[in-house]
Amino acid sequence: MAYSYQLKRVDFIFRNENDWEKVLSNTIKKKPDEIINELISSELKGRGGAGFPTGLKWKLTAESKSKEKYVICNADEGEPGTFKDREILTKVPYKVLTAMAVCGYVTGAKEGFIYLRGEYKFLEEELNKTIDEFQYYCQEINLDFKIKIFMGSGAYICGEETALMESMEGRRGEPRNKPPFPTQAGYRKKPTVINNVETLVHTWTIFKYGAKKFYDLGVQYSRGTKLFSVSGDTPKPGIYELELGMSLQDFVYEFGDGDTKAVQVGGASGFLVPRKKFKDTAIGYEGKLVGISLPTGGSMMLFNSSRSMFNVLDNYLEFFREESCGQCTPCRVGCQQLLLGIKAVKRGEKPASYLDKLLKLTETMQLTAKCGLGQSVANSFSSIVENFREEMIY
Amino acid sequence: MNPIKSLIKDLADLHGRHRENLLPVMQGVVQKEKFLSEYSMIEIAREMDIPAAEVFGTATFYSFLETKPAGKYIIRICKTITCAMKGKNQLLFAIQDMLKIKTGETTPDKRFTLLETNCLGWCHKAPAMLINDDVYTEVTPEKVREILTNYMKENI
Ligand SMILES: Cc1cc2nc3c(=O)[nH]c(=O)nc-3n(C[C@H](O)[C@H](O)[C@H](O)COP(=O)(O)O)c2cc1C
Ligand code: SF4
Ligand code: FES
């Protein structure tokens, strides 16, 4: 068996280290290529959900020819059940800033932004103070890199990288077509690195402790650690740093309340795993562990046997219906119809077989929706409807 | 100069008059005025030289950029799954009962507006709510009555 029988707690991310000045000045003594190779060999993948290799993202942006480039830290954290980025920005913001500045050095960007969700406005003042201190040091070492906060205004879709850039450019947060990818044409159509808050902190760990230290944690294809935001029916809700590759069974032993019926991995846009599949599910990126492997932005919501899965799905669909940007038809109309559809089945106005039509609809959405929001509605919909069909009907 | 006009001019001076500065300017108006009136939006459009329809289209996209009159304190209750499981309805009822308004409404004295919102990023301490920018977590009906009483006591 590839999975461990024990969760491996780690403490890198929140470890309080007051040597960021040294980490920054030492790292930028290296050549950009060296730093990129270090990141590539660590096999760090993005922690915002999509799992793109971070080293490659920086490399592509570094190779894009432009005088104007940008670094963006995605702190829009809107996925239901995710609250780790807020904690990072509260406890170890200087690690994020250092990583952004190194990214600027590596790619040639002179400006960085933290896109902070409106719901976290209370963080702004303190964070600005840290930024001021940080900028003072950058001047001292002649590093030409400016960081600013850009506040969001309450729109989940603005976490999607291109919607975020539209929003920063003063428009509706409607995702763009890809390609071109942000590494070629991002903010203001210039090459841009956009990384999740947590991803940036992992790069700090790699700069400070070396790629090997990071690579040695986790399992094949899923290296390093990950922050998990644990909520729902659990005696110990909170934020935990764990090695990737753990089995969901072990996770539930640790965090369940003894009556866990299902776990939603990855928030509303993730998957629901019922009890019978816990032991075959591992948390990590693609590549075979045991059974199914689920990537995640770190949202782990536990449900015990007192919960109605119909209510859970109803809540998610309502979320998507409201947060869909409305730009493309499959998603805009699809979310509305799914919500009406499950209610109609529940009320007995439509036969149970109507659920199969709705499943077909989510398949269509997966294929035709423009961005990750519309494409991923199928994840929770099909995993809930297929595993708890009777609860949708009776 | 009329106060909204001069507020918008000051905000544009501070942030700039490029399209990238539109959100910060609108956020500044909402911070002060609680919402973007038609007049504010037209004035922003004029001051920043952006079509008014574009300003309106952008403003209406964002749930925190209110375009309807709102109270001095905007209460936002999280209604997403964990908060829903941990009793957000009881909170809503307690507030509705206390302020005598329904969700979406503002008290006649323009002090409070009650809204629901999506996940606030405090699910481990559900249920959560925002009053303007301030966060309250693990809120119970008793606690919310106490919190609101304190807001009511405040002058102005
Ligand atoms: C609907 C939607 C919402 C997203 N929200 C976030 C978010 O809040 N934070 C985040 O870091 N990434 C979010 N992402 C992923 C980003 O588009 C992007 O992949 C990520 O910021 C890249 O950073 P990473 O490579 O470091 O993960 C979202 C994606 C989608 C489709
Ligand atoms: S899939 Fe949904 S959120 Fe994404 S672009 Fe289309 S309508 Fe907007
Ligand atoms: S579900 Fe309410 S704060 Fe996340």
XYZ file of C-alpha atoms and ligand atoms in Angstrom:
593
model
C 0.000 0.000 0.000
C 1.312 3.367 -0.947
C -0.440 5.217 1.809
C 0.678 5.702 5.341
C -1.385 4.728 8.347
C -0.678 7.899 10.125
C -1.018 11.544 9.234
C 2.239 13.351 9.079
C 2.003 16.714 10.704
C 4.574 19.191 9.513
C 5.432 22.685 10.551
C 6.995 24.737 7.800
C 4.442 27.272 6.760
C 3.639 28.884 10.092
C 7.093 28.438 11.546
C 7.962 31.896 12.714
C 11.295 32.838 11.196
C 12.720 36.316 11.452
C 15.426 36.015 8.865
C 13.492 37.057 5.782
C 16.057 39.736 4.986
C 18.782 37.106 4.823
C 16.653 34.697 2.804
C 15.866 37.459 0.316
C 19.394 38.792 -0.072
C 20.917 35.296 -0.282
C 18.393 34.069 -2.819
C 18.871 36.986 -5.192
C 22.600 36.375 -5.202
C 21.820 33.296 -7.257
C 21.178 33.467 -10.988
C 17.503 33.432 -12.042
C 18.105 30.140 -13.846
C 19.419 28.557 -10.701
C 16.353 29.591 -8.747
C 14.038 28.300 -11.445
C 15.847 24.964 -11.570
C 15.603 24.679 -7.835
C 11.842 25.201 -8.015
C 11.484 22.747 -10.872
C 13.437 20.063 -9.048
C 11.330 20.531 -5.924
C 8.270 19.581 -8.032
C 6.204 22.221 -6.294
C 2.748 22.518 -7.829
C 0.301 25.378 -7.384
C -1.761 25.223 -4.205
C -4.660 27.317 -5.491
C -6.431 24.301 -6.911
C -5.213 23.786 -10.467
C -1.805 22.330 -9.573
C 0.332 23.855 -12.312
C 4.106 23.357 -11.731
C 5.329 26.583 -10.159
C 8.889 26.456 -11.499
C 7.594 26.127 -15.029
C 5.211 29.060 -14.565
C 8.073 31.301 -13.440
C 10.274 30.036 -16.254
C 7.676 30.749 -18.946
C 7.160 34.250 -17.615
C 10.896 34.841 -17.386
C 11.226 33.794 -21.027
C 8.385 36.025 -22.243
C 9.829 39.108 -23.862
C 8.475 42.309 -22.379
C 9.760 45.284 -20.438
C 6.620 45.290 -18.353
C 5.778 42.206 -16.270
C 3.844 41.560 -13.098
C 3.671 39.237 -10.108
C 0.290 38.651 -8.529
C -0.456 36.917 -5.269
C -3.953 35.459 -5.415
C -5.532 36.077 -2.021
C -9.129 35.935 -3.190
C -9.728 32.728 -1.219
C -13.397 32.250 -1.922
C -13.781 28.495 -2.235
C -16.250 27.391 0.445
C -14.380 25.716 3.262
C -11.011 27.390 2.575
C -9.498 29.778 5.098
C -5.765 29.028 5.130
C -4.581 31.999 3.048
C -6.039 34.430 5.550
C -4.071 32.707 8.292
C -0.850 32.900 6.263
C -1.308 36.611 5.603
C -2.000 37.161 9.290
C 0.853 35.107 10.702
C 3.694 35.025 8.167
C 3.060 37.757 5.579
C 6.783 38.477 5.163
C 7.270 35.029 3.622
C 4.727 35.891 0.938
C 6.326 39.263 0.235
C 9.807 37.765 0.039
C 8.613 35.133 -2.415
C 6.944 37.785 -4.578
C 10.127 39.853 -4.671
C 12.215 36.817 -5.626
C 9.686 36.055 -8.341
C 10.101 39.627 -9.568
C 13.858 39.184 -9.634
C 13.584 35.893 -11.522
C 11.048 37.038 -14.117
C 12.056 40.672 -14.506
C 8.831 42.049 -13.013
C 9.096 45.294 -11.107
C 5.629 45.376 -9.635
C 3.623 42.958 -7.565
C 0.040 42.953 -6.349
C -1.787 41.102 -3.639
C -5.395 40.673 -4.718
C -7.133 40.524 -1.360
C -10.793 39.553 -1.180
C -13.143 42.233 0.151
C -14.154 39.951 3.007
C -10.570 40.226 4.324
C -10.418 44.005 4.335
C -9.683 43.956 8.048
C -6.233 42.565 7.136
C -5.352 45.474 4.878
C -3.953 47.913 7.414
C -1.590 45.504 9.129
C -0.488 44.042 5.811
C 0.299 47.505 4.463
C 2.556 48.121 7.450
C 4.440 44.907 6.750
C 4.727 45.912 3.100
C 6.191 49.310 4.078
C 8.830 47.643 6.215
C 9.561 45.208 3.439
C 9.922 47.931 0.813
C 12.343 49.775 3.029
C 14.626 46.761 3.002
C 14.262 46.276 -0.760
C 15.528 49.825 -1.226
C 18.445 49.116 1.061
C 19.591 46.207 -1.067
C 18.745 48.022 -4.302
C 16.025 45.619 -5.303
C 13.607 47.417 -7.574
C 10.286 45.804 -6.700
C 7.061 47.423 -5.488
C 4.157 45.620 -3.838
C 0.607 46.936 -3.578
C -2.648 45.543 -2.283
C -5.617 45.472 -4.627
C -8.919 44.956 -2.843
C -11.616 42.728 -4.296
C -15.279 43.511 -3.823
C -17.099 40.281 -3.146
C -17.005 38.005 -6.190
C -15.868 34.385 -5.976
C -15.160 34.220 -9.693
C -12.421 36.850 -9.304
C -10.278 34.061 -7.818
C -10.055 32.647 -11.336
C -6.802 34.103 -12.593
C -7.997 35.856 -15.735
C -11.173 37.150 -14.067
C -8.917 38.519 -11.355
C -6.914 40.398 -13.965
C -10.045 41.790 -15.582
C -11.116 42.961 -12.141
C -7.749 44.625 -11.518
C -8.123 46.372 -14.859
C -11.366 47.907 -13.629
C -13.860 45.682 -15.369
C -16.421 43.014 -14.552
C -14.668 39.891 -13.316
C -15.364 37.791 -16.385
C -12.802 35.081 -17.222
C -10.919 35.387 -20.495
C -10.342 32.758 -23.118
C -7.102 30.829 -22.692
C -4.670 30.835 -24.473
C -3.056 33.276 -24.231
C -2.064 32.289 -20.717
C -1.081 34.900 -18.136
C 2.573 33.896 -18.512
C 2.373 35.526 -21.967
C -0.476 38.020 -21.577
C -1.800 38.585 -18.081
C -2.426 41.820 -16.210
C -2.548 44.708 -18.707
C -1.857 41.996 -21.320
C 1.707 41.711 -20.043
C 3.483 38.529 -18.914
C 2.326 37.795 -15.381
C 3.007 35.195 -12.735
C -0.051 34.578 -10.618
C 0.335 32.305 -7.629
C -1.745 31.335 -4.660
C -0.666 32.681 -1.273
C 0.319 29.238 -0.038
C 2.293 28.413 -3.188
C 4.424 31.473 -2.570
C 5.139 30.416 1.000
C 6.308 27.013 -0.232
C 8.782 28.744 -2.534
C 10.149 30.520 0.540
C 10.650 27.134 2.211
C 12.498 25.962 -0.879
C 14.716 29.078 -1.024
C 15.589 28.727 2.609
C 15.910 24.985 3.097
C 16.578 23.806 -0.440
C 14.507 21.831 -2.925
C 15.441 18.475 -1.475
C 13.927 19.182 1.908
C 10.633 19.931 0.185
C 10.867 17.062 -2.298
C 11.471 14.559 0.483
C 8.036 15.294 1.890
C 4.886 13.873 0.346
C 4.739 11.150 -2.281
C 5.507 10.730 -5.962
C 3.769 13.394 -8.121
C 2.586 15.129 -4.945
C 5.632 16.513 -3.224
C 5.752 18.635 -0.139
C 3.140 19.648 2.352
C -0.230 21.281 2.079
C -2.416 23.326 4.352
C -5.805 21.821 4.998
C -8.760 23.863 6.100
C -10.856 21.461 8.161
C -14.485 22.297 8.940
C -17.942 20.824 9.349
C -18.728 17.954 11.696
C -15.382 17.585 13.372
C -14.264 17.980 16.970
C -11.197 19.871 15.813
C -11.906 22.335 13.041
C -8.930 24.446 12.020
C -5.897 24.714 9.776
C -3.380 21.876 9.576
C -0.216 21.401 7.575
C 0.051 17.792 6.434
C 2.153 15.851 3.988
C 0.511 15.218 0.653
C -0.486 11.690 -0.264
C -2.426 10.823 2.878
C -5.393 8.504 2.626
C -8.787 9.943 3.357
C -9.370 7.075 5.769
C -6.495 8.240 7.955
C -7.695 11.780 7.688
C -11.124 10.787 8.953
C -9.630 8.768 11.826
C -7.906 11.924 12.914
C -10.583 14.514 12.247
C -13.904 12.660 12.145
C -16.433 12.736 14.957
C -16.912 8.967 14.888
C -19.970 9.288 12.682
C -18.524 10.665 9.438
C -20.770 9.947 6.500
C -18.893 11.776 3.772
C -16.129 14.286 3.167
C -16.213 17.040 0.588
C -12.662 17.420 -0.714
C -11.806 20.686 -2.452
C -14.820 22.802 -1.575
C -18.003 23.275 -3.555
C -16.072 22.773 -6.782
C -14.475 19.574 -5.457
C -15.743 16.050 -4.869
C -17.853 14.381 -2.238
C -16.391 11.095 -1.038
C -18.775 8.710 0.782
C -17.591 6.561 3.686
C -17.223 3.391 1.631
C -14.612 5.074 -0.567
C -12.459 6.642 2.169
C -9.855 3.914 2.096
C -9.448 4.091 -1.671
C -9.003 7.832 -1.795
C -5.753 9.692 -1.407
C -5.196 13.408 -1.301
C -2.683 14.577 -3.851
C -2.274 15.499 -7.483
C -2.821 13.163 -10.388
C -0.629 10.137 -10.769
C -1.522 6.919 -9.107
C -1.473 6.513 -5.392
C -4.199 4.158 -4.296
C -7.520 4.230 -6.042
C -8.680 7.746 -6.654
C -6.386 10.684 -6.032
C -8.010 14.026 -5.439
C -6.209 17.307 -5.762
C -7.498 20.042 -3.529
C -7.091 23.676 -2.613
C -7.192 22.322 0.927
C -10.860 22.514 1.784
C -11.983 19.455 3.781
C -15.585 19.528 4.939
C -16.833 16.655 7.040
C -20.477 15.610 7.214
C -21.901 13.208 9.750
C -24.962 11.014 9.481
C -27.300 13.759 10.668
C -26.729 15.740 7.467
C -28.910 15.644 4.398
C -26.847 15.400 1.245
C -29.711 17.011 -0.624
C -29.274 20.128 1.485
C -25.540 20.063 0.873
C -25.977 19.892 -2.891
C -28.729 22.497 -2.796
C -26.385 24.837 -0.923
C -23.538 24.323 -3.413
C -25.761 24.860 -6.424
C -27.157 28.026 -4.948
C -23.573 29.154 -4.453
C -22.669 28.466 -8.089
C -25.850 30.023 -9.426
C -25.033 33.238 -7.597
C -21.328 33.274 -8.308
C -21.440 32.314 -11.994
C -20.308 35.388 -13.889
C -23.094 34.759 -16.383
C -20.851 35.191 -19.374
C -21.447 31.817 -20.993
C -24.740 30.018 -21.422
C -23.884 26.471 -20.278
C -22.844 27.754 -16.880
C -25.354 30.567 -16.420
C -28.410 28.567 -17.458
C -26.948 25.241 -16.366
C -26.565 26.263 -12.732
C -30.122 27.609 -12.642
C -31.561 24.469 -14.207
C -29.640 22.102 -11.943
C -30.969 23.896 -8.909
C -34.562 23.924 -10.182
C -34.135 20.313 -11.301
C -33.102 18.799 -7.988
C -35.848 20.690 -6.201
C -38.419 19.407 -8.674
C -37.253 15.813 -8.165
C -37.348 16.242 -4.417
C -40.902 17.584 -4.559
C -41.938 14.689 -6.769
C -42.742 16.941 -9.723
C -40.171 15.144 -11.843
C -39.418 11.420 -11.916
C -36.216 10.079 -10.369
C -34.861 9.441 -13.867
C -34.723 13.206 -14.336
C -31.553 13.081 -12.261
C -29.875 11.284 -15.158
C -30.805 14.148 -17.459
C -29.273 16.555 -14.990
C -26.113 14.446 -14.844
C -25.939 14.701 -18.634
C -26.300 18.446 -18.330
C -23.311 18.648 -15.974
C -21.291 16.648 -18.512
C -22.183 19.217 -21.152
C -21.187 22.000 -18.781
C -17.873 20.313 -18.125
C -17.172 20.243 -21.853
C -18.503 23.610 -22.906
C -18.221 26.079 -20.039
C -15.583 28.732 -20.500
C -13.834 28.537 -17.148
C -13.198 26.322 -14.160
C -16.329 27.412 -12.334
C -18.803 26.064 -14.862
C -16.594 23.089 -15.663
C -16.318 21.938 -12.079
C -19.986 22.032 -11.097
C -20.080 18.464 -12.403
C -17.622 17.376 -9.699
C -19.814 17.896 -6.677
C -23.039 17.290 -8.572
C -22.144 13.882 -9.911
C -20.299 12.713 -6.805
C -23.250 13.610 -4.585
C -26.026 12.415 -6.889
C -24.297 9.145 -7.726
C -23.426 8.259 -4.157
C -26.555 9.513 -2.411
C -29.187 9.194 -5.076
C -31.891 8.074 -2.668
C -31.454 11.210 -0.608
C -32.111 13.320 -3.698
C -35.441 11.575 -4.224
C -36.974 10.823 -0.825
C -18.674 71.774 -4.420
C -21.223 69.150 -3.549
C -19.794 66.568 -1.125
C -20.109 63.524 -3.393
C -18.520 65.392 -6.266
C -15.584 66.432 -4.139
C -15.264 62.940 -2.627
C -15.017 61.478 -6.114
C -12.517 64.082 -7.207
C -10.364 63.388 -4.141
C -10.528 59.645 -4.748
C -9.556 60.088 -8.382
C -6.682 62.343 -7.351
C -5.539 59.685 -4.893
C -5.895 56.574 -7.045
C -5.611 57.945 -10.562
C -8.000 58.304 -13.483
C -7.162 55.199 -15.467
C -9.537 52.323 -15.929
C -7.429 50.262 -13.456
C -8.345 52.780 -10.798
C -12.090 52.350 -11.204
C -12.549 49.717 -8.497
C -10.561 51.573 -5.834
C -12.526 54.761 -6.599
C -15.869 52.964 -6.392
C -14.771 51.199 -3.195
C -13.873 54.576 -1.728
C -17.336 55.944 -2.473
C -19.006 52.882 -0.963
C -16.804 53.148 2.116
C -18.071 56.655 2.693
C -21.581 56.655 1.268
C -22.449 52.954 1.779
C -23.663 52.626 -1.787
C -23.199 53.892 -5.331
C -26.121 56.044 -6.343
C -26.872 56.723 -9.980
C -25.548 60.199 -9.372
C -22.251 58.858 -7.968
C -21.801 56.540 -10.909
C -22.417 59.284 -13.457
C -20.062 61.540 -11.552
C -17.353 58.833 -11.467
C -17.831 58.353 -15.192
C -17.402 62.055 -15.816
C -14.430 62.463 -13.496
C -12.592 59.442 -14.913
C -13.750 59.812 -18.495
C -15.253 56.331 -18.707
C -18.709 55.705 -20.257
C -21.370 55.758 -17.525
C -22.778 52.451 -18.777
C -19.366 50.856 -18.197
C -19.239 52.202 -14.668
C -22.720 50.867 -14.017
C -21.908 47.502 -15.607
C -18.795 47.119 -13.509
C -20.391 48.228 -10.252
C -23.322 45.837 -10.545
C -20.969 42.881 -10.968
C -19.574 43.087 -7.448
C -21.677 42.144 -4.471
C -19.859 44.542 -2.137
C -20.493 47.503 -4.413
C -24.058 48.198 -3.381
C -26.138 50.150 -5.875
C -29.171 50.398 -3.605
C -29.274 52.659 -0.540
C -27.850 50.840 2.462
C -27.578 51.531 6.160
C -24.583 52.756 8.091
C -23.867 49.220 9.240
C -24.176 46.466 6.686
C -24.625 43.093 8.344
C -23.642 40.174 6.149
C -24.474 36.702 7.397
C -22.662 33.789 5.794
C -25.127 31.326 4.315
C -22.702 28.818 2.801
C -22.702 25.202 3.875
C -20.824 25.113 7.174
C -22.499 28.219 8.534
C -25.836 26.877 7.312
C -25.161 23.666 9.267
C -24.076 25.540 12.357
C -27.116 27.707 12.791
C -27.026 30.760 10.537
C -30.826 30.699 10.298
C -31.161 31.198 14.037
C -28.892 34.217 13.676
C -30.987 35.630 10.889
C -34.170 35.171 12.894
C -32.635 36.805 15.943
C -31.543 39.833 13.902
C -34.786 40.107 11.950
C -36.645 39.991 15.205
C -34.496 42.604 16.836
C -34.297 45.068 13.954
C -37.778 44.348 12.577
C -36.509 43.998 9.030
C -36.297 41.156 6.561
C -33.140 39.967 4.819
C -32.298 42.516 2.123
C -33.912 45.407 3.967
C -32.638 48.493 5.785
C -34.018 49.851 9.051
C -36.089 53.048 8.670
C -33.454 55.016 10.602
C -30.852 53.914 8.002
C -28.630 52.379 10.655
C -28.646 48.695 9.645
C -28.939 46.697 6.456
C -29.265 42.910 6.688
C -27.830 40.755 3.922
C -26.715 37.198 3.337
C -23.407 36.424 1.681
C -21.243 33.498 0.635
C -18.413 31.828 2.532
C -16.476 34.392 4.545
C -13.432 32.187 5.136
C -14.157 31.410 8.801
C -15.866 28.032 8.438
C -13.859 26.542 11.325
C -15.544 29.110 13.543
C -19.016 29.000 12.015
C -21.399 30.685 11.932
C -19.680 33.861 10.808
C -20.843 37.354 9.953
C -19.457 40.700 8.880
C -20.616 44.088 10.102
C -19.043 46.460 7.606
C -15.420 45.218 7.632
C -15.462 43.646 11.089
C -15.679 39.895 11.481
C -17.653 38.055 14.138
C -17.341 34.303 14.473
C -19.039 31.489 16.383
C -21.978 33.822 16.707
C -25.032 32.695 18.656
C -28.409 34.452 18.834
C -27.486 35.726 22.315
C -24.126 37.002 21.117
C -25.605 38.734 18.104
C -28.155 40.535 20.272
C -25.333 41.765 22.454
C -23.240 42.886 19.490
C -26.109 44.771 17.894
C -27.027 46.417 21.170
C -23.505 47.800 21.291
C -23.782 49.165 17.759
C -27.125 50.744 18.633
C -25.637 52.506 21.630
C -23.046 54.210 19.453
C -23.834 57.807 18.666
C -24.476 59.152 15.178
C -13.783 29.712 -10.074
C -12.350 29.703 -9.662
C -11.978 30.286 -8.467
C -10.648 30.296 -8.062
N -10.334 30.876 -6.880
C -9.039 30.902 -6.488
C -8.669 31.524 -5.267
O -9.506 32.059 -4.538
N -7.348 31.521 -4.910
C -6.397 30.952 -5.701
O -5.235 30.992 -5.355
N -6.721 30.354 -6.853
C -8.009 30.320 -7.263
N -8.317 29.734 -8.471
C -7.224 29.184 -9.296
C -6.580 30.298 -10.116
O -7.263 30.439 -11.337
C -5.127 29.984 -10.442
O -5.063 28.715 -10.975
C -4.207 30.066 -9.266
O -4.301 31.313 -8.637
C -2.796 29.824 -9.709
O -1.924 29.810 -8.615
P -1.137 28.488 -8.180
O -0.505 27.925 -9.402
O -0.163 28.983 -7.206
O -2.152 27.572 -7.596
C -9.664 29.704 -8.877
C -10.039 29.107 -10.071
C -11.355 29.094 -10.468
C -11.717 28.456 -11.768
S -18.111 29.018 -16.771
Fe -19.476 30.321 -15.550
S -18.116 31.596 -14.358
Fe -16.894 30.705 -16.024
S -16.978 32.186 -17.693
Fe -18.700 30.809 -18.011
S -20.441 31.800 -16.943
Fe -18.562 32.764 -16.201
S -19.226 28.623 5.251
Fe -19.535 30.409 6.438
S -17.522 31.137 6.676
Fe -17.239 29.479 5.317
